[in-house]
Tab-separated table of C-alpha atoms in Angstrom:
chain	number	residue	atom	x	y	z
A	28	UNK	CA	4.747	-21.093	-13.931
A	29	UNK	CA	2.781	-18.341	-15.662
A	30	UNK	CA	2.239	-15.141	-13.758
A	31	UNK	CA	-0.742	-12.818	-13.871
A	32	UNK	CA	-1.568	-12.065	-17.487
A	33	UNK	CA	-3.167	-8.799	-18.515
A	34	UNK	CA	-4.355	-7.650	-21.905
A	35	UNK	CA	-4.018	-5.449	-23.762
A	36	UNK	CA	-0.657	-3.994	-22.705
A	37	UNK	CA	-1.510	-0.653	-24.266
A	38	UNK	CA	-4.834	0.868	-25.226
A	39	UNK	CA	-5.416	4.195	-26.901
A	40	UNK	CA	-8.985	5.195	-27.581
A	41	UNK	CA	-11.173	8.215	-27.927
A	42	UNK	CA	-13.304	9.714	-25.219
A	43	UNK	CA	-16.720	8.120	-24.999
A	44	UNK	CA	-15.623	4.699	-26.202
A	45	UNK	CA	-16.022	1.552	-24.142
A	46	UNK	CA	-12.803	0.068	-22.800
A	47	UNK	CA	-12.411	-3.494	-21.538
A	48	UNK	CA	-9.323	-4.635	-19.671
A	49	UNK	CA	-8.701	-8.322	-19.081
A	50	UNK	CA	-6.882	-10.314	-16.463
A	51	UNK	CA	-5.992	-13.954	-15.947
A	52	UNK	CA	-4.847	-14.613	-12.373
A	53	UNK	CA	-2.337	-17.216	-11.294
A	54	UNK	CA	-3.941	-20.633	-11.138
A	55	UNK	CA	-4.951	-21.526	-7.583
A	56	UNK	CA	-5.122	-17.953	-6.356
A	57	UNK	CA	-8.476	-17.101	-4.824
A	58	UNK	CA	-8.068	-13.332	-4.515
A	59	UNK	CA	-7.990	-10.938	-7.440
A	60	UNK	CA	-7.361	-7.208	-7.195
A	61	UNK	CA	-7.709	-4.354	-9.668
A	62	UNK	CA	-5.547	-1.247	-9.126
A	63	UNK	CA	-5.160	2.043	-10.923
A	64	UNK	CA	-1.864	3.934	-10.860
A	65	UNK	CA	-1.373	7.614	-11.706
A	66	UNK	CA	1.268	10.125	-10.788
A	67	UNK	CA	-1.253	12.212	-8.891
A	68	UNK	CA	-3.046	9.503	-6.921
A	69	UNK	CA	-0.486	6.709	-6.723
A	70	UNK	CA	-1.597	3.088	-6.569
A	71	UNK	CA	-5.315	2.882	-5.793
A	72	UNK	CA	-7.289	-0.259	-5.041
A	73	UNK	CA	-10.415	-0.249	-7.192
A	74	UNK	CA	-12.051	-3.567	-6.355
A	75	UNK	CA	-11.144	-7.036	-5.186
A	76	UNK	CA	-12.711	-10.467	-5.506
A	77	UNK	CA	-12.539	-13.553	-3.334
A	78	UNK	CA	-13.533	-16.820	-4.999
A	79	UNK	CA	-15.006	-14.831	-7.904
A	80	UNK	CA	-17.251	-12.757	-5.618
A	81	UNK	CA	-16.711	-8.981	-5.388
A	82	UNK	CA	-15.870	-8.170	-1.782
A	83	UNK	CA	-15.141	-4.459	-1.790
A	84	UNK	CA	-15.760	-2.108	-4.693
A	85	UNK	CA	-15.582	1.095	-2.680
A	86	UNK	CA	-12.569	2.189	-4.694
A	87	UNK	CA	-14.399	2.143	-8.008
A	88	UNK	CA	-14.498	5.813	-8.933
A	89	UNK	CA	-17.868	6.029	-10.663
A	90	UNK	CA	-20.680	4.057	-12.161
A	91	UNK	CA	-18.830	4.205	-15.446
A	92	UNK	CA	-16.510	1.559	-14.003
A	93	UNK	CA	-17.583	-2.039	-13.603
A	94	UNK	CA	-15.726	-5.297	-12.943
A	95	UNK	CA	-16.670	-8.919	-13.271
A	96	UNK	CA	-15.121	-12.259	-12.522
A	97	UNK	CA	-17.207	-14.930	-14.267
A	98	UNK	CA	-14.825	-17.719	-13.273
A	99	UNK	CA	-11.635	-18.367	-11.347
A	100	UNK	CA	-9.393	-17.752	-14.333
A	101	UNK	CA	-10.744	-14.544	-15.816
A	102	UNK	CA	-11.731	-11.039	-14.821
A	103	UNK	CA	-12.611	-7.867	-16.698
A	104	UNK	CA	-12.613	-4.196	-15.825
A	105	UNK	CA	-14.841	-2.119	-18.040
A	106	UNK	CA	-15.091	1.631	-18.460
A	107	UNK	CA	-18.115	2.954	-20.305
A	108	UNK	CA	-18.040	5.713	-21.408
A	109	UNK	CA	-14.349	6.474	-21.055
A	110	UNK	CA	-13.025	9.956	-20.240
A	111	UNK	CA	-9.528	11.490	-20.527
A	112	UNK	CA	-9.160	11.474	-16.713
A	113	UNK	CA	-9.357	7.673	-16.811
A	114	UNK	CA	-5.922	7.596	-18.430
A	115	UNK	CA	-3.655	5.577	-16.155
A	116	UNK	CA	-1.903	2.257	-15.778
A	117	UNK	CA	-4.300	-0.426	-14.584
A	118	UNK	CA	-2.843	-3.381	-12.736
A	119	UNK	CA	-4.392	-6.680	-11.878
A	120	UNK	CA	-2.935	-8.731	-9.026
A	121	UNK	CA	-3.747	-12.088	-7.489
A	122	UNK	CA	-2.925	-13.851	-4.247
A	123	UNK	CA	-4.126	-16.569	-1.940
A	124	UNK	CA	-4.624	-16.754	1.775
A	125	UNK	CA	-2.971	-19.601	3.623
A	126	UNK	CA	-4.703	-20.012	6.968
A	127	UNK	CA	-4.586	-16.655	8.699
A	128	UNK	CA	-1.482	-15.617	6.836
A	129	UNK	CA	-1.781	-13.261	3.891
A	130	UNK	CA	0.351	-14.156	0.912
A	131	UNK	CA	2.095	-11.793	-1.509
A	132	UNK	CA	0.176	-10.172	-4.293
A	133	UNK	CA	1.521	-10.980	-7.730
A	134	UNK	CA	1.018	-8.195	-10.223
A	135	UNK	CA	0.482	-8.393	-13.942
A	136	UNK	CA	2.463	-6.145	-16.281
A	137	UNK	CA	-0.398	-3.658	-16.385
A	138	UNK	CA	-2.441	-2.009	-19.118
A	139	UNK	CA	-1.395	1.496	-20.060
A	140	UNK	CA	-4.628	3.252	-20.983
A	141	UNK	CA	-4.751	6.566	-22.815
A	142	UNK	CA	-8.081	8.258	-23.468
A	143	UNK	CA	-7.863	11.044	-26.039
B	578	UNK	CA	-7.118	4.398	4.919
B	579	UNK	CA	-3.943	4.998	2.932
B	580	UNK	CA	-0.701	4.605	4.929
B	581	UNK	CA	1.780	7.477	5.026
B	582	UNK	CA	5.279	6.910	3.717
B	583	UNK	CA	8.378	8.966	4.346
B	584	UNK	CA	10.553	10.241	2.877
B	585	UNK	CA	8.999	10.890	-0.530
B	586	UNK	CA	12.359	10.551	-2.228
B	587	UNK	CA	15.926	9.740	-1.329
B	588	UNK	CA	19.179	9.790	-3.279
B	589	UNK	CA	22.069	7.613	-2.211
B	590	UNK	CA	25.553	6.736	-3.318
B	591	UNK	CA	26.323	3.074	-3.777
B	592	UNK	CA	27.131	1.507	-0.433
B	593	UNK	CA	25.102	3.940	1.651
B	594	UNK	CA	22.160	2.943	3.837
B	595	UNK	CA	18.557	4.127	3.785
B	596	UNK	CA	15.425	3.767	5.888
B	597	UNK	CA	11.896	4.108	4.545
B	598	UNK	CA	9.029	4.500	6.987
B	599	UNK	CA	5.368	3.583	6.731
B	600	UNK	CA	2.716	4.506	9.265
B	601	UNK	CA	-1.018	4.065	9.609
B	602	UNK	CA	-3.716	5.558	11.791
B	603	UNK	CA	-5.505	2.196	11.873
B	604	UNK	CA	-4.662	-1.036	13.651
B	605	UNK	CA	-2.838	-3.254	11.201
B	606	UNK	CA	-2.823	-6.972	10.602
B	607	UNK	CA	0.103	-6.987	8.229
B	608	UNK	CA	2.428	-4.801	6.201
B	609	UNK	CA	3.697	-5.648	2.725
B	610	UNK	CA	6.657	-4.054	0.975
B	611	UNK	CA	6.979	-3.856	-2.812
B	612	UNK	CA	9.471	-2.315	-5.203
B	613	UNK	CA	8.524	-0.946	-8.599
B	614	UNK	CA	11.003	-0.051	-11.308
B	615	UNK	CA	10.056	2.485	-13.934
B	616	UNK	CA	7.603	1.074	-16.452
B	617	UNK	CA	7.277	-2.229	-14.628
B	618	UNK	CA	4.861	-3.830	-12.204
B	619	UNK	CA	5.366	-3.740	-8.438
B	620	UNK	CA	7.356	-6.716	-7.187
B	621	UNK	CA	6.886	-8.236	-3.765
B	622	UNK	CA	9.727	-7.898	-1.247
B	623	UNK	CA	8.346	-9.133	2.069
B	624	UNK	CA	5.345	-9.407	4.392
B	625	UNK	CA	5.377	-8.658	8.093
B	626	UNK	CA	2.564	-9.908	10.281
B	627	UNK	CA	1.524	-8.379	13.570
B	628	UNK	CA	3.782	-9.569	16.342
B	629	UNK	CA	6.623	-7.105	15.930
B	630	UNK	CA	8.698	-9.362	13.761
B	631	UNK	CA	11.600	-8.358	11.632
B	632	UNK	CA	12.399	-9.928	8.307
B	633	UNK	CA	15.101	-9.614	5.775
B	634	UNK	CA	16.831	-11.048	2.804
B	635	UNK	CA	20.119	-10.060	1.306
B	636	UNK	CA	20.701	-6.523	2.592
B	637	UNK	CA	17.062	-5.460	2.735
B	638	UNK	CA	15.166	-5.942	5.968
B	639	UNK	CA	12.045	-4.600	7.618
B	640	UNK	CA	10.422	-4.269	11.010
B	641	UNK	CA	6.822	-3.915	12.118
B	642	UNK	CA	5.737	-2.266	15.351
B	643	UNK	CA	2.052	-3.086	15.603
B	644	UNK	CA	1.537	-0.933	18.704
B	645	UNK	CA	2.734	2.124	16.865
B	646	UNK	CA	1.194	0.924	13.587
B	647	UNK	CA	4.496	1.552	11.886
B	648	UNK	CA	6.853	-0.357	9.653
B	649	UNK	CA	10.321	0.497	8.446
B	650	UNK	CA	12.282	-0.842	5.493
B	651	UNK	CA	16.062	-0.892	5.867
B	652	UNK	CA	18.362	-0.949	2.844
B	653	UNK	CA	21.951	-1.633	3.787
B	654	UNK	CA	24.998	-1.054	1.585
B	655	UNK	CA	22.763	-0.032	-1.301
B	656	UNK	CA	23.398	-1.265	-4.813
B	657	UNK	CA	22.479	0.312	-8.140
B	658	UNK	CA	19.792	-2.361	-8.542
B	659	UNK	CA	17.977	-1.045	-5.474
B	660	UNK	CA	16.805	2.011	-7.393
B	661	UNK	CA	13.060	2.206	-7.816
B	662	UNK	CA	9.939	3.247	-5.988
B	663	UNK	CA	9.173	1.431	-2.768
B	664	UNK	CA	5.597	0.995	-1.628
B	665	UNK	CA	4.262	-0.212	1.650
B	666	UNK	CA	0.869	-1.872	1.608
B	667	UNK	CA	-1.168	-2.266	4.749
B	668	UNK	CA	-3.939	-4.696	5.636
B	669	UNK	CA	-6.411	-4.199	8.455
B	670	UNK	CA	-7.478	-7.831	8.543
B	671	UNK	CA	-9.925	-7.924	5.681
B	672	UNK	CA	-7.385	-8.581	2.931
B	673	UNK	CA	-7.858	-5.309	1.063
B	674	UNK	CA	-4.488	-3.680	0.521
B	675	UNK	CA	-3.981	0.057	0.788
B	676	UNK	CA	-0.731	1.353	-0.633
B	677	UNK	CA	1.280	4.352	0.454
B	678	UNK	CA	2.245	7.031	-2.050
B	679	UNK	CA	5.666	5.480	-2.499
B	680	UNK	CA	9.278	6.466	-1.839
B	681	UNK	CA	11.473	7.019	-4.869
B	682	UNK	CA	14.967	5.697	-4.208
B	683	UNK	CA	17.828	6.585	-6.522
B	684	UNK	CA	21.210	4.954	-6.048
B	685	UNK	CA	24.076	6.619	-7.869
B	686	UNK	CA	27.534	5.175	-8.586
């Protein structure tokens, strides 16, 4: 059973360029989460979707960040224009809710982003 | 609201025990525990729902005191493979997870 798939695994680009990170959640999962991890700020929730609809984007740092989920099997996180302080590891995770019980979040391997 | 974890770091010898604490200022619906090894993604350990339950597998267990909005992770007779950073994640009922800053656990031979 395939897990959460993220691409690319590594991205190095210059300041000002557009960056697009991609995520394929586990089939059947109806929640998708985007996180950013840095040494300084830890693991931060950026945005999450339920059934492809953005529910809470209060963690998105600035208007330069945007996320979409056009269908149940694909999501993107875009940064335009990118800045050096955006350098971090970005994780995508998916889960499903069974009744009132919350299920584990399954994380992808992450995208290590470096903005020069 | 990000939960508070303590301690920030702990170093153990193989076979020793450790306790990692997680507390929140908000009423919680559930607490999740994850472990992350260096350069890897966080991996799920267990979920505790409100009701004061305790869970465990192998020699890792956890408790959740919903009245105090606290959870503790217990690692018994630690093994080298337990090394990593442990995160608690808390949910307030709306399914958005907030993670603590993490506790770095190092187990030495």
